XYZ file of C-alpha atoms in Angstrom:
347
model
C 30.920 114.955 109.828
C 30.251 118.152 107.781
C 33.581 119.852 106.392
C 34.034 123.241 107.452
C 33.624 125.529 104.192
C 36.954 127.309 103.369
C 37.241 131.180 102.981
C 37.021 132.801 99.969
C 38.583 135.762 99.261
C 35.918 137.427 96.835
C 35.949 140.521 94.577
C 33.313 141.858 97.455
C 34.995 139.763 100.273
C 36.484 141.551 103.694
C 39.729 140.148 103.166
C 40.244 142.308 99.923
C 38.997 145.737 101.774
C 42.542 145.616 103.934
C 44.704 147.489 100.957
C 42.585 150.204 100.785
C 44.542 152.571 103.824
C 47.695 152.300 101.347
C 45.876 153.189 98.149
C 44.646 156.010 100.406
C 48.242 156.366 101.702
C 49.961 156.320 98.339
C 47.766 158.801 97.142
C 47.805 161.433 99.283
C 51.775 161.544 99.461
C 51.482 162.412 95.448
C 49.072 164.359 96.160
C 52.367 166.375 98.811
C 54.661 165.842 95.870
C 52.238 167.933 93.875
C 52.167 170.721 95.992
C 55.505 169.932 96.577
C 56.258 170.753 92.919
C 53.881 173.696 92.379
C 55.140 175.763 95.350
C 58.838 175.342 93.552
C 57.544 176.265 90.200
C 55.842 179.146 91.888
C 58.995 180.128 93.693
C 60.963 179.540 90.483
C 58.564 182.165 88.596
C 58.720 184.574 91.481
C 62.559 185.331 91.080
C 62.016 184.852 87.745
C 60.006 188.113 87.502
C 62.662 189.348 89.810
C 65.326 188.598 87.467
C 63.361 190.153 84.437
C 62.855 193.753 85.758
C 65.827 194.270 87.685
C 68.056 193.341 83.901
C 65.106 195.890 82.296
C 65.077 198.900 84.532
C 68.751 198.444 86.642
C 67.586 199.513 89.692
C 69.034 197.538 93.135
C 66.454 195.618 94.487
C 65.527 197.415 97.495
C 63.958 196.750 100.964
C 66.443 193.415 100.864
C 68.037 194.887 104.788
C 67.407 192.738 108.009
C 65.414 193.898 110.473
C 67.018 195.001 112.904
C 65.383 196.231 116.882
C 64.650 199.678 117.854
C 67.681 200.187 119.892
C 70.341 197.349 118.487
C 73.261 199.451 117.674
C 75.230 197.594 114.777
C 79.181 196.015 115.970
C 82.588 196.388 114.521
C 83.788 193.931 111.855
C 86.423 195.053 109.839
C 88.912 198.371 108.302
C 90.032 199.076 104.873
C 93.740 200.771 104.654
C 95.123 202.514 102.604
C 93.180 205.680 101.924
C 94.514 208.589 103.182
C 92.365 210.982 105.101
C 89.626 209.370 103.348
C 86.180 212.103 103.273
C 83.672 210.714 101.390
C 82.756 207.124 101.235
C 80.366 205.068 99.037
C 79.237 201.422 98.307
C 77.092 199.392 95.657
C 74.136 197.322 97.152
C 76.341 194.125 96.513
C 78.706 195.348 99.317
C 81.324 194.602 96.435
C 82.670 197.935 95.438
C 83.553 200.694 97.737
C 84.852 204.207 97.436
C 86.461 206.152 99.173
C 87.531 209.936 98.854
C 91.461 210.745 98.988
C 91.971 214.376 100.969
C 95.946 214.243 101.649
C 98.813 213.220 99.479
C 97.780 212.512 96.244
C 94.520 213.582 96.010
C 92.059 211.249 94.683
C 88.799 208.355 94.622
C 89.764 204.979 95.478
C 88.645 201.485 94.967
C 88.323 198.801 97.486
C 86.543 195.025 96.526
C 84.231 193.921 99.230
C 87.366 191.923 101.113
C 88.899 196.231 101.914
C 91.502 195.329 99.115
C 92.368 198.240 97.243
C 91.779 197.501 93.250
C 92.245 200.517 91.448
C 91.862 204.624 91.571
C 89.416 207.104 89.702
C 90.842 208.827 86.491
C 91.430 212.300 86.984
C 89.157 214.322 85.904
C 89.580 217.220 83.631
C 91.087 220.272 84.867
C 94.675 221.557 87.024
C 93.698 221.379 90.677
C 90.819 218.663 92.086
C 90.051 217.623 95.588
C 87.000 215.115 95.799
C 85.232 215.267 98.590
C 82.272 213.492 98.505
C 80.600 210.395 97.286
C 76.951 209.352 95.489
C 75.904 205.981 93.281
C 72.656 206.670 91.189
C 70.721 203.790 91.975
C 68.970 203.924 88.025
C 72.930 203.546 86.597
C 75.334 203.113 89.354
C 77.616 205.970 87.727
C 79.555 207.404 90.761
C 79.120 211.448 91.658
C 82.088 212.989 92.839
C 81.555 216.526 94.313
C 84.788 218.855 93.783
C 84.164 222.240 95.528
C 87.006 223.808 94.855
C 86.547 223.171 91.111
C 82.579 224.009 91.504
C 81.768 220.290 89.632
C 80.397 217.206 90.229
C 82.425 214.540 87.880
C 80.652 211.456 86.809
C 82.647 207.953 86.501
C 81.827 204.547 85.881
C 81.834 202.182 88.226
C 84.982 200.688 87.518
C 86.306 204.681 88.142
C 86.379 205.679 84.589
C 85.765 209.329 83.879
C 82.792 209.709 81.803
C 82.008 213.786 81.728
C 81.310 216.825 84.078
C 77.861 217.111 85.771
C 76.060 220.655 83.992
C 72.827 221.631 85.692
C 70.530 222.528 82.579
C 71.276 226.795 83.561
C 74.032 227.909 84.802
C 74.221 228.478 88.780
C 76.645 231.904 90.015
C 78.887 230.734 92.335
C 78.382 227.192 92.743
C 80.252 225.174 95.387
C 78.482 221.801 95.754
C 79.574 219.315 98.474
C 77.250 217.032 99.898
C 74.819 214.756 97.290
C 71.985 212.428 97.553
C 69.304 210.600 95.054
C 65.838 209.547 95.617
C 63.999 206.796 94.374
C 62.961 208.717 91.188
C 66.575 209.307 90.338
C 66.356 213.333 91.107
C 69.497 214.353 92.669
C 70.105 216.062 95.715
C 73.213 218.591 96.032
C 74.744 221.256 99.399
C 75.292 224.742 97.886
C 78.128 225.896 100.107
C 78.743 228.814 97.452
C 75.327 230.202 97.540
C 74.088 232.836 99.215
C 72.738 232.204 101.470
C 73.375 227.949 101.171
C 70.756 225.533 100.852
C 70.223 222.817 99.260
C 69.601 222.066 95.112
C 66.505 219.441 93.421
C 67.573 218.760 90.256
C 65.876 216.024 87.951
C 67.083 213.690 85.200
C 68.040 216.617 82.888
C 69.649 218.802 85.476
C 66.060 220.896 85.109
C 66.784 222.907 88.792
C 63.331 221.657 90.697
C 63.181 223.201 93.456
C 65.468 225.682 96.465
C 65.075 223.979 100.023
C 66.690 226.113 103.551
C 67.126 229.278 101.669
C 65.786 231.087 105.170
C 67.207 228.945 107.846
C 70.667 230.031 107.862
C 72.598 226.673 106.541
C 76.200 227.200 107.485
C 78.154 224.179 105.497
C 75.019 221.835 104.893
C 77.885 218.922 104.321
C 75.599 215.852 104.338
C 71.372 215.014 102.547
C 69.142 211.809 102.810
C 66.058 211.205 101.276
C 63.963 208.916 102.720
C 60.901 206.661 101.274
C 58.129 209.636 102.218
C 60.532 212.521 100.576
C 61.457 213.994 103.508
C 64.829 215.751 103.187
C 67.558 215.272 105.885
C 70.256 217.847 105.742
C 73.746 218.106 108.555
C 74.144 221.581 108.528
C 77.501 221.538 109.855
C 79.318 224.710 111.400
C 75.257 225.059 113.211
C 76.001 221.552 114.468
C 72.702 220.710 113.338
C 70.500 218.138 111.898
C 67.212 218.942 109.697
C 64.824 217.281 108.096
C 62.396 219.063 105.560
C 58.934 217.339 104.562
C 57.615 217.740 100.690
C 56.895 221.078 100.882
C 60.560 222.006 101.770
C 59.224 223.576 105.588
C 61.258 221.888 108.751
C 59.673 219.375 110.200
C 62.317 217.896 112.809
C 65.410 219.096 114.050
C 68.294 218.290 116.636
C 70.504 221.050 117.588
C 74.150 220.918 119.297
C 75.011 220.105 122.800
C 76.086 217.412 125.260
C 72.741 215.327 126.268
C 71.656 212.049 124.274
C 71.370 212.327 120.606
C 72.660 216.065 120.777
C 75.048 216.832 117.511
C 78.516 218.427 117.412
C 80.173 219.208 113.486
C 77.990 216.505 111.882
C 79.567 215.552 108.593
C 78.153 212.721 106.304
C 74.687 211.175 106.630
C 72.587 208.165 105.315
C 69.358 206.498 105.516
C 68.835 202.373 105.703
C 65.394 201.016 107.060
C 64.205 203.519 108.443
C 67.338 205.392 110.685
C 69.021 208.296 110.074
C 72.979 207.826 110.697
C 75.176 210.461 111.329
C 79.209 210.775 110.927
C 80.392 213.589 114.201
C 82.885 214.958 113.056
C 83.636 216.051 116.791
C 82.247 214.106 118.824
C 83.526 210.941 117.094
C 80.901 208.418 116.763
C 78.145 208.342 114.373
C 74.643 208.769 115.811
C 71.023 206.889 114.622
C 67.554 208.569 114.988
C 64.236 207.129 113.482
C 63.591 208.828 110.492
C 60.225 211.143 110.791
C 56.955 208.802 110.445
C 53.271 210.496 109.354
C 52.167 213.075 111.862
C 55.052 212.474 115.013
C 57.167 215.773 113.392
C 60.273 214.264 115.817
C 63.362 212.465 115.235
C 63.366 209.971 118.004
C 67.689 209.325 118.988
C 68.098 205.630 119.112
C 71.552 205.330 119.748
C 75.122 205.583 118.748
C 78.344 203.599 118.035
C 82.362 203.714 118.135
C 83.685 206.526 120.486
C 87.808 208.461 120.550
C 90.618 206.651 119.835
C 92.697 204.640 117.045
C 91.611 200.935 118.109
C 89.310 198.700 115.958
C 85.824 200.171 116.351
C 87.043 204.069 117.536
C 87.194 206.953 115.353
C 89.742 209.808 114.816
C 87.204 212.325 113.349
C 84.750 210.479 111.469
C 83.277 212.267 108.058
C 80.453 210.515 105.990
C 78.999 206.934 106.485
C 77.441 204.837 103.655
C 75.298 201.339 103.858
C 74.880 198.084 101.246
C 72.096 196.559 100.382
C 72.870 194.071 103.649
C 72.773 197.425 106.120
C 76.774 197.139 106.432
C 77.560 200.641 107.798
C 80.713 201.772 106.018
C 82.618 205.100 108.079
C 84.881 207.303 106.535
C 87.097 207.203 109.596
C 89.514 209.423 108.145
C 92.070 210.982 111.185
C 92.856 207.157 111.217
C 93.294 206.163 107.350
C 90.537 203.925 106.832
C 87.816 202.692 106.075
C 85.447 200.666 108.617
C 83.004 198.272 109.013
C 80.221 197.522 111.018
C 77.545 195.191 110.631
C 73.682 194.447 112.420
């Protein structure tokens, strides 16, 4: 009887081919790990380059605000107390320092930390009498500019409130009374001058040279707030006329909102700020903050998106809001003058 030969597992036999799928899985695993490592190294490289860029140019990284639906309005978050009649407010991009002008009792500028705790006060500038009104942060130096209309001056401080120097235009301006202030992306300073006849907005370059004058033929009456969007359009709250005016890069009016009782119409507009294609206007008598879309190319209009606030003393209500600022995360800070506080709103 012939014995059945044993199956030999040779080098080329079928049984030896079975481990091949496991080998392929191991190779796939190594490839996935290599790809993941490559992506992580790429992300770290991008972060390192951003950090180097920031350290070199000392500018806040822009466009970090959250995406906000057109009709969405912010909600009340908290309030910062300990300031008497705040008129102007400013905040760092990180929200770790909030500055508010105090226009009753002891005049000055108070400093709050990100949690709303009072942590300091600005030095008193040279001279006998001062009334700080509005504030602006230089995006390139992080210095704080303080307008002092009665003194006809702008005072410059570091972020801790230490007095540095007085801002002086390269050429003297007769009867200069600076009020609202804002910087554009190039570091140029825009100032509403209520001492000029007629009242105007002045743009200065980094050396204090007057670049241009805006609004000289438009009958401005106490323009309080000024802001500049990424396209170079200048937005001005023409306070006593109850208007928000948008000026194009050539200095002509491209859009406006007037006084009235309809949706989006203003009463006594004061401070203005721009964030993520939105224009926020603190209306002193309307007891609210109005929200508009920025002027888009070819449209020539300010679209009304909504409003938040309302008259009262409770959380989320205002008594004569006078200014509004925004940090890098889209949180809004409102100088609630009549309630002696700064309110914080967020999306």
